[in-house]
Structures are given as structure tokens and as C-alpha cells.
Amino acid sequence: MALAPRTEPDAVDDLLIEGRLFSAEFPVLLANHLPMMIVALDQLGATSERLRQYFDNYRTVNGLVPTPPPVAPIQREQWTDALGDRSREYDYRAFFEGEVRRLGIDATVQAYLPTLIPGIGASALHGMMRTAYGFMRMDPAEVGTAIGYWAATYLPMPPSTGADPITDDPGEVLARACALPGLHHVVPETDLLWHNIRAAGASPDFAPVVDWLAIGPDTGRRLASTSLALFAATMDFSSLHALTGSHWIRMISPHLLEADRAALMRHFWQIIASLVPKIGFPTLPSAEQLDEWRHLPAPGWPEIAAKAVQSEDEHDISLVFSAREEEKVHGDRLYRVVAARRMELMD
């Protein structure tokens, strides 16, 4: 469902238009969160002045760079030829913005996202993130830009073979991934999140993981619940992307056909499983421990949101916004507890 903006009609749109002048990544190969954070801050109650201040601070501190120059137009019949080539960001963004104008948002998504879903680790899930935020406002230019970003940073991982799944429990998938010998010897090129994902994917042991999870009517809720438990147990930067990613999956899924929704969830959880070495081979907490945390005294969402609005850390803002939105759907008070902890409003 699209979210209604809180500031005057054109404040967010104007900043998003300005934001599209910049590349979707900044040196060295880090995801540019600025467009998504403008939307999240707006929904958390930021004033127009705060949005402008955040925009200028983020641009300056992170040294945002312009979109790379065009190389050659992407041809519709050969659109997959340059997947994962960051030098083609301008070309892919232009192509998909044109396809959204030609076909509309949902028809473009249904035509192209099934091919892109296996590369969901693109820019450490941030191509998916920007796509989800584009859907929140049903912004054609942002959706086209986001899909282009996803295509230019497409990250190949071991493909699904259609093998029979072994569990419908996302937590069991993580536990089994933790037990894979090869993942205990993963050495990423750098500590970038997507380099960790890519290194895990290169381990022969990891190849079958994508097919382990059985997808059913309740899988989306179970992914969200397991992601929340993982983040509550670790409060870890990498597991934060499981919780926020569950929110993004929920935003994208209604725009896909049923089979593609299943693929989206399966490949998303493959990426989260690839991060278990970086998270430290975590063990999920017991139901009793989760319930104890769930009932801890915690401030209300207005106080948490107000502190997030004043933060310059994109992951504070992203986590608080996604946690608040997920609690609205799933009704779990633990979302509020972990958000308050992230914002250092409780021990």
C-alpha cells in the first residue's frame, strides 16, 4: 500500500528528483540510501527543513557522485547482456524509466523482476530496497531508477535447481547454513556486505541453500518473525538487513505474480543465510527469551521516531521506520523494543 506523505505536497518529490542526479552507489561501492531515507524521514514526521538538512548532510558527508556517463542504450531484446556491470548504471536506469513510462509500474515489474530476483543481493539488497520504497509512493521514476540500479549491480548466486525443500522454518535454514563447513572458511574480498554475500555464494557447500525453504501461505510472516528474532538476539548490522528486508519483501510482493513472490522470498532468504559468517554464526533465541524481551519497558513510537528523525545514521532511520511498519502488520511489540534499543533509549 502506498503511504501518504506528511509534508507539503512537493517537498519529498523535489528532493527525490534532485536525488536522482546521483549514482545509486558512492565510493567505494557503498549503497546510496538518500532517496529511501527522505521517504522514511517524511513518514516518521520530519519537517521539510529537516529533510533538506538531512539531504545536504548526507550528500556532503558521503561524497555522493553523479550517475556514471552513458555507455550505450540498453536494447530491449538484449537487456540482460550487461547485468551486473556498474558502468552501465545510467543505461539501465534510462532503460527501465522508459519501460515504466511505456508499460506502467506493475507490468514492468512483472516483465523484468522475475529475471532479476536471483540477483537480489545486488548492492547488498539495496536495489530491492529502493524498488520497495518506490512502491511506497508509487513513484514511476523512482521505480524505474531502482530496477535499473538492481540490474547494474545484479549479484549472481547459486541458482535454484528445483530440488525439494527440506523445511518450512526459516530459522532451520539459518541453523543448517551455520553448520556448513565451507562457510566457516569464507574470506571476502573486503568487508562490504555484498562482498561477504558473494564470498559465501562461492562456497560449494552453499549451493543447495536456495532450495531448502518450502514456500507457503505463511512464509512471509515466518520470514518477518525469524528476522525479528535474529536482530533481537544480535542487534547486528547485517541482521538489521533481515528485518528491514522483510518489510521490503512485503512492499514488493503484491506487485508480482504468485510464483515470482515465492522466488522473491526464497532468494531473499538465501542472501540472509549467506550472511551467517558475518553475523557470527548466530543461534536464535528461545520463545521464552523472546517473550521476556517483548515485555520489557520501552518508550512509545513517537519518542523513538523523534530520535530517529534527528539521527544522521541511515540505518537508524531505516530500522525504526521498518520496525514501526512491521509492527502495524504483525502486531509484535518486540519491534518497538529493538527499535528503542537501536536508538539507545533503553538498555
PDB file of N, CA and C in Angstrom, residues 67-147:
ATOM      1  N   THR A  67      25.651  10.147 -11.447  1.00  0.00           N
ATOM      2  CA  THR A  67      25.457   8.900 -12.180  1.00  0.00           C
ATOM      3  C   THR A  67      26.545   8.770 -13.242  1.00  0.00           C
ATOM      4  N   PRO A  68      27.141   7.582 -13.394  1.00  0.00           N
ATOM      5  CA  PRO A  68      28.173   7.431 -14.432  1.00  0.00           C
ATOM      6  C   PRO A  68      27.640   7.836 -15.809  1.00  0.00           C
ATOM      7  N   PRO A  69      28.510   8.262 -16.697  1.00  0.00           N
ATOM      8  CA  PRO A  69      28.049   8.688 -18.031  1.00  0.00           C
ATOM      9  C   PRO A  69      27.487   7.507 -18.825  1.00  0.00           C
ATOM     10  N   PRO A  70      26.638   7.795 -19.790  1.00  0.00           N
ATOM     11  CA  PRO A  70      26.094   6.710 -20.610  1.00  0.00           C
ATOM     12  C   PRO A  70      27.179   6.002 -21.408  1.00  0.00           C
ATOM     13  N   VAL A  71      26.966   4.707 -21.628  1.00  0.00           N
ATOM     14  CA  VAL A  71      27.869   3.920 -22.471  1.00  0.00           C
ATOM     15  C   VAL A  71      27.195   3.636 -23.805  1.00  0.00           C
ATOM     16  N   ALA A  72      26.032   3.011 -23.730  1.00  0.00           N
ATOM     17  CA  ALA A  72      25.236   2.723 -24.936  1.00  0.00           C
ATOM     18  C   ALA A  72      23.832   2.360 -24.483  1.00  0.00           C
ATOM     19  N   PRO A  73      22.827   2.700 -25.258  1.00  0.00           N
ATOM     20  CA  PRO A  73      21.461   2.364 -24.844  1.00  0.00           C
ATOM     21  C   PRO A  73      21.273   0.852 -24.669  1.00  0.00           C
ATOM     22  N   ILE A  74      20.508   0.476 -23.654  1.00  0.00           N
ATOM     23  CA  ILE A  74      20.127  -0.923 -23.454  1.00  0.00           C
ATOM     24  C   ILE A  74      19.038  -1.267 -24.468  1.00  0.00           C
ATOM     25  N   GLN A  75      19.244  -2.338 -25.207  1.00  0.00           N
ATOM     26  CA  GLN A  75      18.263  -2.786 -26.193  1.00  0.00           C
ATOM     27  C   GLN A  75      17.314  -3.791 -25.548  1.00  0.00           C
ATOM     28  N   ARG A  76      16.048  -3.644 -25.790  1.00  0.00           N
ATOM     29  CA  ARG A  76      15.043  -4.469 -25.120  1.00  0.00           C
ATOM     30  C   ARG A  76      15.293  -5.954 -25.346  1.00  0.00           C
ATOM     31  N   GLU A  77      15.698  -6.328 -26.548  1.00  0.00           N
ATOM     32  CA  GLU A  77      15.873  -7.743 -26.865  1.00  0.00           C
ATOM     33  C   GLU A  77      17.130  -8.332 -26.217  1.00  0.00           C
ATOM     34  N   GLN A  78      18.073  -7.496 -25.837  1.00  0.00           N
ATOM     35  CA  GLN A  78      19.314  -7.974 -25.205  1.00  0.00           C
ATOM     36  C   GLN A  78      19.528  -7.308 -23.843  1.00  0.00           C
ATOM     37  N   TRP A  79      18.448  -7.056 -23.139  1.00  0.00           N
ATOM     38  CA  TRP A  79      18.582  -6.242 -21.925  1.00  0.00           C
ATOM     39  C   TRP A  79      19.400  -6.914 -20.833  1.00  0.00           C
ATOM     40  N   THR A  80      19.538  -8.243 -20.876  1.00  0.00           N
ATOM     41  CA  THR A  80      20.298  -8.940 -19.824  1.00  0.00           C
ATOM     42  C   THR A  80      21.796  -8.985 -20.100  1.00  0.00           C
ATOM     43  N   ASP A  81      22.240  -8.500 -21.247  1.00  0.00           N
ATOM     44  CA  ASP A  81      23.637  -8.700 -21.640  1.00  0.00           C
ATOM     45  C   ASP A  81      24.634  -8.037 -20.695  1.00  0.00           C
ATOM     46  N   ALA A  82      24.245  -6.958 -20.034  1.00  0.00           N
ATOM     47  CA  ALA A  82      25.195  -6.215 -19.196  1.00  0.00           C
ATOM     48  C   ALA A  82      24.842  -6.288 -17.706  1.00  0.00           C
ATOM     49  N   LEU A  83      24.036  -7.275 -17.310  1.00  0.00           N
ATOM     50  CA  LEU A  83      23.669  -7.376 -15.891  1.00  0.00           C
ATOM     51  C   LEU A  83      24.919  -7.417 -15.017  1.00  0.00           C
ATOM     52  N   GLY A  84      24.890  -6.641 -13.940  1.00  0.00           N
ATOM     53  CA  GLY A  84      26.000  -6.617 -13.001  1.00  0.00           C
ATOM     54  C   GLY A  84      27.145  -5.715 -13.400  1.00  0.00           C
ATOM     55  N   ASP A  85      26.996  -4.986 -14.492  1.00  0.00           N
ATOM     56  CA  ASP A  85      28.057  -4.083 -14.958  1.00  0.00           C
ATOM     57  C   ASP A  85      27.744  -2.675 -14.445  1.00  0.00           C
ATOM     58  N   ARG A  86      28.453  -2.267 -13.401  1.00  0.00           N
ATOM     59  CA  ARG A  86      28.173  -0.981 -12.765  1.00  0.00           C
ATOM     60  C   ARG A  86      28.427   0.202 -13.698  1.00  0.00           C
ATOM     61  N   SER A  87      29.260   0.022 -14.706  1.00  0.00           N
ATOM     62  CA  SER A  87      29.497   1.116 -15.647  1.00  0.00           C
ATOM     63  C   SER A  87      28.257   1.415 -16.488  1.00  0.00           C
ATOM     64  N   ARG A  88      27.267   0.513 -16.460  1.00  0.00           N
ATOM     65  CA  ARG A  88      26.059   0.694 -17.254  1.00  0.00           C
ATOM     66  C   ARG A  88      24.887   1.208 -16.418  1.00  0.00           C
ATOM     67  N   GLU A  89      25.175   1.759 -15.248  1.00  0.00           N
ATOM     68  CA  GLU A  89      24.086   2.243 -14.387  1.00  0.00           C
ATOM     69  C   GLU A  89      23.199   3.256 -15.110  1.00  0.00           C
ATOM     70  N   TYR A  90      23.801   4.250 -15.752  1.00  0.00           N
ATOM     71  CA  TYR A  90      22.996   5.250 -16.467  1.00  0.00           C
ATOM     72  C   TYR A  90      22.111   4.570 -17.508  1.00  0.00           C
ATOM     73  N   ASP A  91      22.704   3.643 -18.259  1.00  0.00           N
ATOM     74  CA  ASP A  91      21.969   2.991 -19.349  1.00  0.00           C
ATOM     75  C   ASP A  91      20.794   2.181 -18.822  1.00  0.00           C
ATOM     76  N   TYR A  92      21.027   1.421 -17.758  1.00  0.00           N
ATOM     77  CA  TYR A  92      19.938   0.616 -17.203  1.00  0.00           C
ATOM     78  C   TYR A  92      18.858   1.492 -16.574  1.00  0.00           C
ATOM     79  N   ARG A  93      19.272   2.538 -15.879  1.00  0.00           N
ATOM     80  CA  ARG A  93      18.274   3.426 -15.292  1.00  0.00           C
ATOM     81  C   ARG A  93      17.415   4.068 -16.381  1.00  0.00           C
ATOM     82  N   ALA A  94      18.037   4.533 -17.439  1.00  0.00           N
ATOM     83  CA  ALA A  94      17.284   5.142 -18.532  1.00  0.00           C
ATOM     84  C   ALA A  94      16.343   4.130 -19.184  1.00  0.00           C
ATOM     85  N   PHE A  95      16.830   2.906 -19.364  1.00  0.00           N
ATOM     86  CA  PHE A  95      16.000   1.873 -19.986  1.00  0.00           C
ATOM     87  C   PHE A  95      14.758   1.591 -19.150  1.00  0.00           C
ATOM     88  N   PHE A  96      14.947   1.378 -17.850  1.00  0.00           N
ATOM     89  CA  PHE A  96      13.800   0.992 -17.033  1.00  0.00           C
ATOM     90  C   PHE A  96      12.875   2.171 -16.733  1.00  0.00           C
ATOM     91  N   GLU A  97      13.403   3.363 -16.659  1.00  0.00           N
ATOM     92  CA  GLU A  97      12.496   4.513 -16.557  1.00  0.00           C
ATOM     93  C   GLU A  97      11.621   4.595 -17.808  1.00  0.00           C
ATOM     94  N   GLY A  98      12.205   4.291 -18.968  1.00  0.00           N
ATOM     95  CA  GLY A  98      11.427   4.274 -20.201  1.00  0.00           C
ATOM     96  C   GLY A  98      10.401   3.154 -20.228  1.00  0.00           C
ATOM     97  N   GLU A  99      10.777   1.985 -19.705  1.00  0.00           N
ATOM     98  CA  GLU A  99       9.837   0.856 -19.676  1.00  0.00           C
ATOM     99  C   GLU A  99       8.664   1.133 -18.733  1.00  0.00           C
ATOM    100  N   VAL A 100       8.930   1.794 -17.607  1.00  0.00           N
ATOM    101  CA  VAL A 100       7.837   2.146 -16.704  1.00  0.00           C
ATOM    102  C   VAL A 100       6.892   3.131 -17.376  1.00  0.00           C
ATOM    103  N   ARG A 101       7.444   4.083 -18.116  1.00  0.00           N
ATOM    104  CA  ARG A 101       6.574   5.020 -18.857  1.00  0.00           C
ATOM    105  C   ARG A 101       5.761   4.287 -19.922  1.00  0.00           C
ATOM    106  N   ARG A 102       6.374   3.303 -20.564  1.00  0.00           N
ATOM    107  CA  ARG A 102       5.716   2.584 -21.661  1.00  0.00           C
ATOM    108  C   ARG A 102       4.661   1.603 -21.158  1.00  0.00           C
ATOM    109  N   LEU A 103       5.000   0.857 -20.083  1.00  0.00           N
ATOM    110  CA  LEU A 103       4.159  -0.252 -19.645  1.00  0.00           C
ATOM    111  C   LEU A 103       3.361   0.029 -18.378  1.00  0.00           C
ATOM    112  N   GLY A 104       3.835   0.974 -17.571  1.00  0.00           N
ATOM    113  CA  GLY A 104       3.291   1.146 -16.234  1.00  0.00           C
ATOM    114  C   GLY A 104       4.130   0.372 -15.229  1.00  0.00           C
ATOM    115  N   ILE A 105       3.928   0.678 -13.945  1.00  0.00           N
ATOM    116  CA  ILE A 105       4.774   0.096 -12.901  1.00  0.00           C
ATOM    117  C   ILE A 105       4.599  -1.418 -12.820  1.00  0.00           C
ATOM    118  N   ASP A 106       3.384  -1.900 -12.607  1.00  0.00           N
ATOM    119  CA  ASP A 106       3.189  -3.323 -12.361  1.00  0.00           C
ATOM    120  C   ASP A 106       3.571  -4.166 -13.573  1.00  0.00           C
ATOM    121  N   ALA A 107       3.232  -3.726 -14.775  1.00  0.00           N
ATOM    122  CA  ALA A 107       3.576  -4.513 -15.965  1.00  0.00           C
ATOM    123  C   ALA A 107       5.091  -4.585 -16.142  1.00  0.00           C
ATOM    124  N   THR A 108       5.799  -3.499 -15.837  1.00  0.00           N
ATOM    125  CA  THR A 108       7.266  -3.521 -15.923  1.00  0.00           C
ATOM    126  C   THR A 108       7.847  -4.483 -14.904  1.00  0.00           C
ATOM    127  N   VAL A 109       7.342  -4.399 -13.691  1.00  0.00           N
ATOM    128  CA  VAL A 109       7.827  -5.285 -12.626  1.00  0.00           C
ATOM    129  C   VAL A 109       7.586  -6.740 -12.998  1.00  0.00           C
ATOM    130  N   GLN A 110       6.415  -7.057 -13.488  1.00  0.00           N
ATOM    131  CA  GLN A 110       6.098  -8.448 -13.804  1.00  0.00           C
ATOM    132  C   GLN A 110       6.864  -8.955 -15.016  1.00  0.00           C
ATOM    133  N   ALA A 111       7.250  -8.049 -15.897  1.00  0.00           N
ATOM    134  CA  ALA A 111       8.016  -8.450 -17.074  1.00  0.00           C
ATOM    135  C   ALA A 111       9.492  -8.684 -16.766  1.00  0.00           C
ATOM    136  N   TYR A 112      10.059  -7.889 -15.844  1.00  0.00           N
ATOM    137  CA  TYR A 112      11.508  -7.894 -15.671  1.00  0.00           C
ATOM    138  C   TYR A 112      12.001  -8.432 -14.323  1.00  0.00           C
ATOM    139  N   LEU A 113      11.244  -8.237 -13.265  1.00  0.00           N
ATOM    140  CA  LEU A 113      11.763  -8.635 -11.957  1.00  0.00           C
ATOM    141  C   LEU A 113      11.993 -10.138 -11.825  1.00  0.00           C
ATOM    142  N   PRO A 114      11.179 -11.003 -12.451  1.00  0.00           N
ATOM    143  CA  PRO A 114      11.490 -12.431 -12.330  1.00  0.00           C
ATOM    144  C   PRO A 114      12.911 -12.778 -12.763  1.00  0.00           C
ATOM    145  N   THR A 115      13.442 -12.086 -13.760  1.00  0.00           N
ATOM    146  CA  THR A 115      14.824 -12.327 -14.186  1.00  0.00           C
ATOM    147  C   THR A 115      15.824 -11.757 -13.193  1.00  0.00           C
ATOM    148  N   LEU A 116      15.459 -10.665 -12.520  1.00  0.00           N
ATOM    149  CA  LEU A 116      16.379 -10.004 -11.597  1.00  0.00           C
ATOM    150  C   LEU A 116      16.364 -10.615 -10.197  1.00  0.00           C
ATOM    151  N   ILE A 117      15.300 -11.310  -9.829  1.00  0.00           N
ATOM    152  CA  ILE A 117      15.172 -11.829  -8.463  1.00  0.00           C
ATOM    153  C   ILE A 117      16.343 -12.714  -8.055  1.00  0.00           C
ATOM    154  N   PRO A 118      16.862 -13.612  -8.895  1.00  0.00           N
ATOM    155  CA  PRO A 118      18.011 -14.410  -8.454  1.00  0.00           C
ATOM    156  C   PRO A 118      19.253 -13.579  -8.127  1.00  0.00           C
ATOM    157  N   GLY A 119      19.310 -12.334  -8.599  1.00  0.00           N
ATOM    158  CA  GLY A 119      20.416 -11.434  -8.265  1.00  0.00           C
ATOM    159  C   GLY A 119      20.040 -10.433  -7.208  1.00  0.00           C
ATOM    160  N   ILE A 120      19.138 -10.836  -6.304  1.00  0.00           N
ATOM    161  CA  ILE A 120      18.572  -9.923  -5.301  1.00  0.00           C
ATOM    162  C   ILE A 120      19.617  -9.346  -4.356  1.00  0.00           C
ATOM    163  N   GLY A 121      20.773 -10.014  -4.255  1.00  0.00           N
ATOM    164  CA  GLY A 121      21.848  -9.492  -3.408  1.00  0.00           C
ATOM    165  C   GLY A 121      22.499  -8.251  -3.980  1.00  0.00           C
ATOM    166  N   ALA A 122      22.001  -7.763  -5.104  1.00  0.00           N
ATOM    167  CA  ALA A 122      22.544  -6.577  -5.765  1.00  0.00           C
ATOM    168  C   ALA A 122      22.760  -5.443  -4.779  1.00  0.00           C
ATOM    169  N   SER A 123      24.017  -4.971  -4.700  1.00  0.00           N
ATOM    170  CA  SER A 123      24.361  -3.874  -3.791  1.00  0.00           C
ATOM    171  C   SER A 123      23.861  -4.167  -2.380  1.00  0.00           C
ATOM    172  N   ALA A 124      24.021  -5.448  -1.963  1.00  0.00           N
ATOM    173  CA  ALA A 124      23.627  -5.902  -0.621  1.00  0.00           C
ATOM    174  C   ALA A 124      22.154  -5.625  -0.337  1.00  0.00           C
ATOM    175  N   LEU A 125      21.289  -6.028  -1.262  1.00  0.00           N
ATOM    176  CA  LEU A 125      19.830  -5.923  -1.156  1.00  0.00           C
ATOM    177  C   LEU A 125      19.298  -4.506  -1.380  1.00  0.00           C
ATOM    178  N   HIS A 126      20.157  -3.553  -1.672  1.00  0.00           N
ATOM    179  CA  HIS A 126      19.679  -2.176  -1.725  1.00  0.00           C
ATOM    180  C   HIS A 126      19.000  -1.821  -3.040  1.00  0.00           C
ATOM    181  N   GLY A 127      19.227  -2.598  -4.100  1.00  0.00           N
ATOM    182  CA  GLY A 127      18.410  -2.437  -5.288  1.00  0.00           C
ATOM    183  C   GLY A 127      16.965  -2.795  -4.984  1.00  0.00           C
ATOM    184  N   MET A 128      16.787  -3.886  -4.247  1.00  0.00           N
ATOM    185  CA  MET A 128      15.452  -4.263  -3.794  1.00  0.00           C
ATOM    186  C   MET A 128      14.872  -3.204  -2.867  1.00  0.00           C
ATOM    187  N   MET A 129      15.698  -2.672  -1.977  1.00  0.00           N
ATOM    188  CA  MET A 129      15.231  -1.648  -1.050  1.00  0.00           C
ATOM    189  C   MET A 129      14.682  -0.441  -1.801  1.00  0.00           C
ATOM    190  N   ARG A 130      15.448   0.039  -2.777  1.00  0.00           N
ATOM    191  CA  ARG A 130      14.993   1.237  -3.485  1.00  0.00           C
ATOM    192  C   ARG A 130      13.720   0.945  -4.282  1.00  0.00           C
ATOM    193  N   THR A 131      13.609  -0.265  -4.815  1.00  0.00           N
ATOM    194  CA  THR A 131      12.386  -0.655  -5.512  1.00  0.00           C
ATOM    195  C   THR A 131      11.196  -0.616  -4.561  1.00  0.00           C
ATOM    196  N   ALA A 132      11.373  -1.173  -3.374  1.00  0.00           N
ATOM    197  CA  ALA A 132      10.285  -1.182  -2.386  1.00  0.00           C
ATOM    198  C   ALA A 132       9.866   0.228  -2.009  1.00  0.00           C
ATOM    199  N   TYR A 133      10.821   1.105  -1.803  1.00  0.00           N
ATOM    200  CA  TYR A 133      10.488   2.488  -1.455  1.00  0.00           C
ATOM    201  C   TYR A 133       9.814   3.215  -2.618  1.00  0.00           C
ATOM    202  N   GLY A 134      10.172   2.863  -3.841  1.00  0.00           N
ATOM    203  CA  GLY A 134       9.459   3.420  -4.979  1.00  0.00           C
ATOM    204  C   GLY A 134       7.996   3.024  -4.965  1.00  0.00           C
ATOM    205  N   PHE A 135       7.723   1.777  -4.580  1.00  0.00           N
ATOM    206  CA  PHE A 135       6.341   1.312  -4.487  1.00  0.00           C
ATOM    207  C   PHE A 135       5.567   2.018  -3.380  1.00  0.00           C
ATOM    208  N   MET A 136       6.255   2.381  -2.306  1.00  0.00           N
ATOM    209  CA  MET A 136       5.558   3.035  -1.195  1.00  0.00           C
ATOM    210  C   MET A 136       4.866   4.308  -1.652  1.00  0.00           C
ATOM    211  N   ARG A 137       5.450   4.992  -2.611  1.00  0.00           N
ATOM    212  CA  ARG A 137       4.851   6.223  -3.139  1.00  0.00           C
ATOM    213  C   ARG A 137       4.285   6.026  -4.544  1.00  0.00           C
ATOM    214  N   MET A 138       4.411   4.797  -5.068  1.00  0.00           N
ATOM    215  CA  MET A 138       4.024   4.512  -6.458  1.00  0.00           C
ATOM    216  C   MET A 138       4.590   5.594  -7.374  1.00  0.00           C
ATOM    217  N   ASP A 139       5.901   5.782  -7.242  1.00  0.00           N
ATOM    218  CA  ASP A 139       6.633   6.812  -7.967  1.00  0.00           C
ATOM    219  C   ASP A 139       7.274   6.174  -9.198  1.00  0.00           C
ATOM    220  N   PRO A 140       6.758   6.427 -10.384  1.00  0.00           N
ATOM    221  CA  PRO A 140       7.281   5.748 -11.577  1.00  0.00           C
ATOM    222  C   PRO A 140       8.771   5.978 -11.806  1.00  0.00           C
ATOM    223  N   ALA A 141       9.241   7.207 -11.612  1.00  0.00           N
ATOM    224  CA  ALA A 141      10.656   7.490 -11.860  1.00  0.00           C
ATOM    225  C   ALA A 141      11.544   6.758 -10.864  1.00  0.00           C
ATOM    226  N   GLU A 142      11.123   6.715  -9.610  1.00  0.00           N
ATOM    227  CA  GLU A 142      11.916   6.014  -8.603  1.00  0.00           C
ATOM    228  C   GLU A 142      11.909   4.507  -8.844  1.00  0.00           C
ATOM    229  N   VAL A 143      10.769   3.951  -9.233  1.00  0.00           N
ATOM    230  CA  VAL A 143      10.718   2.511  -9.513  1.00  0.00           C
ATOM    231  C   VAL A 143      11.621   2.182 -10.699  1.00  0.00           C
ATOM    232  N   GLY A 144      11.569   2.971 -11.767  1.00  0.00           N
ATOM    233  CA  GLY A 144      12.426   2.719 -12.913  1.00  0.00           C
ATOM    234  C   GLY A 144      13.898   2.836 -12.560  1.00  0.00           C
ATOM    235  N   THR A 145      14.237   3.888 -11.800  1.00  0.00           N
ATOM    236  CA  THR A 145      15.625   4.064 -11.357  1.00  0.00           C
ATOM    237  C   THR A 145      16.080   2.886 -10.511  1.00  0.00           C
ATOM    238  N   ALA A 146      15.206   2.440  -9.612  1.00  0.00           N
ATOM    239  CA  ALA A 146      15.553   1.350  -8.698  1.00  0.00           C
ATOM    240  C   ALA A 146      15.794   0.047  -9.440  1.00  0.00           C
ATOM    241  N   ILE A 147      14.940  -0.272 -10.403  1.00  0.00           N
ATOM    242  CA  ILE A 147      15.130  -1.516 -11.150  1.00  0.00           C
ATOM    243  C   ILE A 147      16.415  -1.431 -11.975  1.00  0.00           C
TER     244      ILE A 147
END
